[in-house]
mmCIF file of C-alpha atoms and ligand atoms in Angstrom:
data_model
loop_
_atom_site.group_PDB
_atom_site.id
_atom_site.type_symbol
_atom_site.label_atom_id
_atom_site.label_comp_id
_atom_site.label_asym_id
_atom_site.label_seq_id
_atom_site.Cartn_x
_atom_site.Cartn_y
_atom_site.Cartn_z
ATOM 1 C CA MET A 7 3.427 -34.396 0.653
ATOM 2 C CA SER A 8 2.964 -33.301 4.261
ATOM 3 C CA LEU A 9 1.045 -29.916 3.950
ATOM 4 C CA THR A 10 -2.542 -29.859 2.744
ATOM 5 C CA LEU A 11 -4.481 -26.352 2.221
ATOM 6 C CA TYR A 12 -8.329 -26.303 2.426
ATOM 7 C CA TYR A 13 -9.083 -23.266 0.375
ATOM 8 C CA HIS A 14 -11.071 -21.408 -2.543
ATOM 9 C CA PRO A 15 -9.051 -19.387 -5.521
ATOM 10 C CA LEU A 16 -11.438 -16.455 -4.957
ATOM 11 C CA SER A 17 -11.328 -16.243 -0.903
ATOM 12 C CA SER A 18 -9.302 -13.334 0.082
ATOM 13 C CA PHE A 19 -7.831 -14.746 3.273
ATOM 14 C CA CYS A 20 -6.612 -17.703 1.612
ATOM 15 C CA TRP A 21 -4.717 -15.725 -0.893
ATOM 16 C CA LYS A 22 -2.547 -14.330 2.208
ATOM 17 C CA VAL A 23 -1.567 -17.701 2.778
ATOM 18 C CA LEU A 24 -0.928 -18.640 -0.662
ATOM 19 C CA ILE A 25 1.469 -15.728 -1.198
ATOM 20 C CA ALA A 26 3.273 -17.152 1.784
ATOM 21 C CA LEU A 27 3.461 -20.579 0.055
ATOM 22 C CA TYR A 28 4.661 -19.381 -3.376
ATOM 23 C CA GLU A 29 6.965 -16.877 -2.118
ATOM 24 C CA ASN A 30 9.172 -19.791 -0.823
ATOM 25 C CA ASP A 31 8.175 -22.464 -3.403
ATOM 26 C CA THR A 32 6.728 -24.322 -0.452
ATOM 27 C CA PRO A 33 5.068 -27.634 -1.584
ATOM 28 C CA PHE A 34 1.689 -28.380 -0.689
ATOM 29 C CA THR A 35 -1.365 -30.192 -1.632
ATOM 30 C CA PRO A 36 -4.320 -27.691 -2.633
ATOM 31 C CA LYS A 37 -7.787 -28.845 -1.950
ATOM 32 C CA LEU A 38 -10.571 -26.800 -3.150
ATOM 33 C CA ILE A 39 -13.526 -26.456 -0.916
ATOM 34 C CA ASN A 40 -16.976 -25.611 -2.407
ATOM 35 C CA LEU A 41 -18.551 -24.360 1.181
ATOM 36 C CA GLY A 42 -21.825 -24.006 -0.780
ATOM 37 C CA ASP A 43 -21.822 -27.705 -1.229
ATOM 38 C CA ALA A 44 -23.505 -29.410 1.593
ATOM 39 C CA ASP A 45 -21.299 -32.456 1.967
ATOM 40 C CA GLU A 46 -17.924 -30.665 1.288
ATOM 41 C CA ARG A 47 -19.003 -28.095 3.861
ATOM 42 C CA ALA A 48 -19.875 -31.099 6.690
ATOM 43 C CA ALA A 49 -16.252 -32.321 5.915
ATOM 44 C CA PHE A 50 -14.714 -29.086 6.160
ATOM 45 C CA VAL A 51 -16.556 -28.134 9.850
ATOM 46 C CA LYS A 52 -14.860 -31.451 11.221
ATOM 47 C CA LEU A 53 -11.754 -30.116 10.635
ATOM 48 C CA TRP A 54 -12.156 -26.238 12.057
ATOM 49 C CA PRO A 55 -16.085 -25.992 13.581
ATOM 50 C CA VAL A 56 -15.722 -22.300 12.530
ATOM 51 C CA GLY A 57 -15.966 -23.017 9.250
ATOM 52 C CA LYS A 58 -13.625 -20.881 7.494
ATOM 53 C CA PHE A 59 -10.985 -21.337 5.476
ATOM 54 C CA PRO A 60 -7.878 -21.270 5.122
ATOM 55 C CA VAL A 61 -6.988 -24.064 6.981
ATOM 56 C CA LEU A 62 -3.537 -25.957 6.743
ATOM 57 C CA CYS A 63 -2.752 -29.663 7.678
ATOM 58 C CA ASP A 64 0.656 -30.882 8.366
ATOM 59 C CA GLU A 65 0.078 -34.539 8.490
ATOM 60 C CA GLN A 66 3.978 -35.107 9.435
ATOM 61 C CA ARG A 67 3.346 -33.145 12.590
ATOM 62 C CA GLN A 68 -0.302 -33.984 12.855
ATOM 63 C CA ARG A 69 -1.424 -30.601 13.472
ATOM 64 C CA THR A 70 -4.255 -28.809 12.091
ATOM 65 C CA ILE A 71 -3.744 -25.093 11.839
ATOM 66 C CA PRO A 72 -6.690 -22.330 11.036
ATOM 67 C CA GLU A 73 -6.229 -18.476 10.596
ATOM 68 C CA SER A 74 -4.426 -17.082 8.079
ATOM 69 C CA SER A 75 -1.698 -14.924 10.278
ATOM 70 C CA ILE A 76 -1.144 -18.210 12.173
ATOM 71 C CA ILE A 77 -0.502 -20.527 9.048
ATOM 72 C CA ILE A 78 2.098 -18.129 7.994
ATOM 73 C CA GLU A 79 3.906 -18.063 11.451
ATOM 74 C CA TYR A 80 3.652 -21.894 11.260
ATOM 75 C CA LEU A 81 5.189 -22.007 7.907
ATOM 76 C CA ASP A 82 8.045 -19.354 8.986
ATOM 77 C CA GLN A 83 8.745 -21.754 11.947
ATOM 78 C CA HIS A 84 8.632 -25.125 10.156
ATOM 79 C CA PHE A 85 8.977 -24.347 6.408
ATOM 80 C CA GLY A 86 11.457 -21.599 6.406
ATOM 81 C CA GLY A 87 12.802 -20.207 3.185
ATOM 82 C CA ALA A 88 14.210 -17.215 1.605
ATOM 83 C CA THR A 89 11.496 -15.145 2.452
ATOM 84 C CA ARG A 90 11.106 -14.731 6.177
ATOM 85 C CA PHE A 91 7.385 -13.737 7.589
ATOM 86 C CA ILE A 92 8.471 -12.457 10.854
ATOM 87 C CA PRO A 93 11.641 -10.523 11.368
ATOM 88 C CA ASP A 94 14.033 -11.818 14.098
ATOM 89 C CA ASP A 95 14.536 -8.567 15.512
ATOM 90 C CA PRO A 96 11.529 -8.536 18.388
ATOM 91 C CA ASP A 97 10.591 -5.099 17.950
ATOM 92 C CA LEU A 98 9.906 -5.384 14.039
ATOM 93 C CA ALA A 99 8.285 -8.616 14.579
ATOM 94 C CA LEU A 100 5.871 -6.954 16.931
ATOM 95 C CA ARG A 101 5.446 -4.203 14.438
ATOM 96 C CA THR A 102 4.976 -6.513 11.684
ATOM 97 C CA ARG A 103 2.174 -8.505 13.520
ATOM 98 C CA LEU A 104 0.607 -5.144 14.484
ATOM 99 C CA ARG A 105 0.375 -4.141 10.703
ATOM 100 C CA ASP A 106 -1.090 -7.651 10.048
ATOM 101 C CA ARG A 107 -3.859 -7.088 12.746
ATOM 102 C CA PHE A 108 -4.256 -3.459 11.446
ATOM 103 C CA LEU A 109 -4.838 -5.003 7.854
ATOM 104 C CA ASP A 110 -7.118 -7.911 8.518
ATOM 105 C CA LEU A 111 -9.227 -5.930 11.229
ATOM 106 C CA TYR A 112 -9.436 -2.394 9.595
ATOM 107 C CA LEU A 113 -9.110 -3.038 5.886
ATOM 108 C CA HIS A 114 -10.089 -6.825 4.980
ATOM 109 C CA MET A 115 -12.980 -7.154 7.676
ATOM 110 C CA PRO A 116 -14.556 -3.782 6.630
ATOM 111 C CA THR A 117 -14.601 -4.975 3.159
ATOM 112 C CA GLN A 118 -15.910 -8.253 3.968
ATOM 113 C CA THR A 119 -18.873 -6.274 5.423
ATOM 114 C CA VAL A 120 -19.474 -4.161 2.197
ATOM 115 C CA VAL A 121 -19.184 -7.145 -0.015
ATOM 116 C CA PHE A 122 -21.118 -9.744 2.266
ATOM 117 C CA ASP A 123 -24.093 -7.120 2.413
ATOM 118 C CA ARG A 124 -24.517 -7.433 -1.155
ATOM 119 C CA LEU A 125 -25.375 -11.290 -1.015
ATOM 120 C CA ARG A 126 -28.316 -10.390 1.510
ATOM 121 C CA PRO A 127 -31.662 -10.707 0.806
ATOM 122 C CA GLY A 128 -33.053 -7.127 -0.284
ATOM 123 C CA ASP A 129 -34.999 -6.909 3.368
ATOM 124 C CA ALA A 130 -32.130 -7.658 5.397
ATOM 125 C CA ARG A 131 -29.366 -5.396 4.156
ATOM 126 C CA ASP A 132 -27.696 -3.119 6.715
ATOM 127 C CA PRO A 133 -27.043 0.312 5.431
ATOM 128 C CA LEU A 134 -25.522 1.612 8.383
ATOM 129 C CA GLY A 135 -23.269 -1.054 8.744
ATOM 130 C CA VAL A 136 -22.138 -0.699 5.275
ATOM 131 C CA ALA A 137 -21.740 3.217 5.673
ATOM 132 C CA GLU A 138 -19.577 2.482 8.894
ATOM 133 C CA ALA A 139 -17.643 -0.284 7.138
ATOM 134 C CA ARG A 140 -16.564 2.506 4.406
ATOM 135 C CA THR A 141 -15.747 5.388 6.841
ATOM 136 C CA ARG A 142 -13.499 2.402 8.741
ATOM 137 C CA LEU A 143 -11.688 1.889 5.132
ATOM 138 C CA ARG A 144 -11.160 5.724 4.376
ATOM 139 C CA THR A 145 -9.389 6.027 7.923
ATOM 140 C CA SER A 146 -7.548 2.915 7.437
ATOM 141 C CA TYR A 147 -6.498 4.366 3.886
ATOM 142 C CA ALA A 148 -5.538 7.390 5.219
ATOM 143 C CA MET A 149 -3.299 5.581 8.008
ATOM 144 C CA LEU A 150 -1.440 3.536 5.508
ATOM 145 C CA GLU A 151 -0.785 6.529 3.490
ATOM 146 C CA ALA A 152 0.910 8.212 6.328
ATOM 147 C CA GLU A 153 2.759 5.095 7.414
ATOM 148 C CA LEU A 154 3.905 3.083 4.445
ATOM 149 C CA PRO A 155 7.652 3.809 3.059
ATOM 150 C CA SER A 156 7.578 5.461 -0.315
ATOM 151 C CA ASP A 157 9.418 2.454 -1.663
ATOM 152 C CA GLY A 158 9.855 -1.395 -0.828
ATOM 153 C CA TRP A 159 7.488 -3.284 1.390
ATOM 154 C CA ALA A 160 5.239 -2.739 4.144
ATOM 155 C CA MET A 161 7.821 -2.888 6.822
ATOM 156 C CA GLY A 162 10.617 -1.783 4.809
ATOM 157 C CA ASP A 163 13.343 -3.713 2.589
ATOM 158 C CA HIS A 164 11.704 -7.071 3.238
ATOM 159 C CA PHE A 165 8.759 -9.064 1.962
ATOM 160 C CA THR A 166 6.917 -10.121 5.212
ATOM 161 C CA LEU A 167 3.583 -11.252 7.141
ATOM 162 C CA ALA A 168 2.086 -7.769 6.745
ATOM 163 C CA ASP A 169 2.733 -7.945 2.723
ATOM 164 C CA CYS A 170 0.935 -11.056 2.574
ATOM 165 C CA ALA A 171 -2.037 -9.423 4.478
ATOM 166 C CA ALA A 172 -1.956 -6.385 2.625
ATOM 167 C CA LEU A 173 -2.309 -7.614 -0.967
ATOM 168 C CA PRO A 174 -5.690 -9.194 -0.400
ATOM 169 C CA ALA A 175 -6.864 -6.152 1.988
ATOM 170 C CA LEU A 176 -5.856 -3.843 -0.423
ATOM 171 C CA PHE A 177 -7.092 -5.486 -3.797
ATOM 172 C CA TYR A 178 -10.760 -6.074 -2.420
ATOM 173 C CA ALA A 179 -10.864 -2.912 -0.651
ATOM 174 C CA GLU A 180 -10.169 -0.679 -3.767
ATOM 175 C CA LYS A 181 -12.854 -2.639 -5.761
ATOM 176 C CA VAL A 182 -15.559 -1.702 -3.006
ATOM 177 C CA GLU A 183 -14.094 1.743 -1.901
ATOM 178 C CA PRO A 184 -11.945 3.461 -4.494
ATOM 179 C CA PHE A 185 -8.618 5.017 -3.449
ATOM 180 C CA GLY A 186 -9.143 8.847 -3.880
ATOM 181 C CA GLY A 187 -7.059 11.194 -5.534
ATOM 182 C CA GLU A 188 -5.282 12.160 -2.201
ATOM 183 C CA LEU A 189 -3.670 8.895 -1.920
ATOM 184 C CA ALA A 190 -0.210 8.245 -3.642
ATOM 185 C CA LYS A 191 1.534 5.558 -1.687
ATOM 186 C CA VAL A 192 -1.251 3.416 -1.428
ATOM 187 C CA PRO A 193 -1.791 2.742 -4.976
ATOM 188 C CA ALA A 194 1.872 2.638 -5.831
ATOM 189 C CA TYR A 195 2.362 0.056 -3.011
ATOM 190 C CA LEU A 196 -0.737 -2.137 -4.185
ATOM 191 C CA ALA A 197 0.984 -1.871 -7.813
ATOM 192 C CA ARG A 198 4.398 -3.089 -6.400
ATOM 193 C CA LEU A 199 2.492 -6.146 -4.806
ATOM 194 C CA LYS A 200 0.596 -6.922 -8.062
ATOM 195 C CA ALA A 201 4.054 -7.264 -9.629
ATOM 196 C CA ARG A 202 5.393 -9.680 -7.030
ATOM 197 C CA ARG A 203 5.942 -12.986 -8.749
ATOM 198 C CA SER A 204 4.046 -14.939 -5.775
ATOM 199 C CA VAL A 205 0.963 -12.372 -5.612
ATOM 200 C CA ALA A 206 0.731 -12.567 -9.787
ATOM 201 C CA ARG A 207 0.444 -16.319 -9.612
ATOM 202 C CA VAL A 208 -2.291 -16.123 -7.003
ATOM 203 C CA LEU A 209 -4.045 -13.610 -8.944
ATOM 204 C CA ALA A 210 -3.798 -15.636 -12.166
ATOM 205 C CA GLU A 211 -5.216 -18.485 -10.503
ATOM 206 C CA ALA A 212 -7.816 -16.479 -9.027
ATOM 207 C CA GLU A 213 -9.060 -14.782 -12.440
ATOM 208 C CA PRO A 214 -11.279 -17.805 -13.535
ATOM 209 C CA TYR A 215 -13.662 -17.224 -10.596
ATOM 210 C CA PHE A 216 -13.564 -13.304 -10.529
ATOM 211 C CA ASP A 217 -17.216 -13.652 -12.126
ATOM 212 C CA MET A 218 -18.141 -14.813 -8.879
ATOM 213 C CA PHE A 219 -17.035 -11.556 -6.923
ATOM 214 C CA PRO A 220 -20.578 -10.138 -5.895
ATOM 215 C CA ARG A 221 -21.308 -6.926 -7.426
ATOM 216 C CA GLU A 222 -23.234 -3.862 -6.079
ATOM 217 C CA PRO A 223 -26.836 -4.593 -6.414
ATOM 218 C CA GLY A 224 -28.096 -2.388 -9.384
HETATM 219 N N1 LIG B 303 -9.553 -14.704 10.598
HETATM 220 C C1 LIG B 303 -9.770 -15.644 9.590
HETATM 221 C C2 LIG B 303 -10.743 -15.208 8.458
HETATM 222 C C3 LIG B 303 -11.169 -16.168 7.346
HETATM 223 C C4 LIG B 303 -12.094 -15.655 6.493
HETATM 224 O O1 LIG B 303 -13.056 -15.067 6.869
HETATM 225 N N2 LIG B 303 -12.506 -16.818 5.414
HETATM 226 C C5 LIG B 303 -13.563 -16.589 4.529
HETATM 227 C C6 LIG B 303 -13.154 -16.554 3.101
HETATM 228 S S1 LIG B 303 -12.105 -15.204 2.663
HETATM 229 C C7 LIG B 303 -14.613 -17.672 4.832
HETATM 230 O O2 LIG B 303 -14.131 -18.678 4.943
HETATM 231 N N3 LIG B 303 -15.901 -17.257 4.615
HETATM 232 C C8 LIG B 303 -16.632 -18.439 4.590
HETATM 233 C C9 LIG B 303 -18.021 -18.329 5.358
HETATM 234 O O3 LIG B 303 -17.749 -17.333 6.236
HETATM 235 O O4 LIG B 303 -18.681 -19.034 5.496
HETATM 236 C C10 LIG B 303 -8.314 -15.967 8.830
HETATM 237 O O5 LIG B 303 -7.609 -14.839 8.862
HETATM 238 O O6 LIG B 303 -7.884 -16.827 8.012
#
């Protein structure tokens, strides 16, 4: 098999790529990495010294591809299927990439700020950083509420890269900063995403690991 995905089933950015792989039933070998294991981490950083997953290796083309958005574009280029992640229309493609960037940078990353703060020692917590991240999340929710269509997917009728990015971002964001009653389109969109076959499979595979998700320190 040509493709190997280095990943962890609980990792939100890995979900983004798993959704894309499952959308088109693209064959790949999953390689679960435990970054807490020194040997596994050492082997992994040889592939991608940044040490963050997902990373995709394409043995046939001898390519190592990091970064979830780039991996999904690579899959679209070389392993295209019924679901096209980047639309052919150049303007819609640009807007799809913008929404992907928005979701990663202004929803997914602030969520990580809140979650990773929970893993810090008590004297190294960053309450100001967490408060700023929560403000960012609420701004992003309001922007999405204004911009999302009332039906279908992030960019319209077709499921794209933006939807792969949206599920992990919204799933975990809602856990750390629950949606307020003023939001209607955002929770409805998250419910549609969760019902999608590829997403339901990713969530089912992650479920045995959910106990590892850091809770708010009591
Ligand atoms: N920009 C990267 C972000 C990847 C990322 O943050 N991955 C997290 C897991 S969700 C990770 O590897 N964390 C491990 C660490 O930072 O040690 C992408 O889109 O792939």
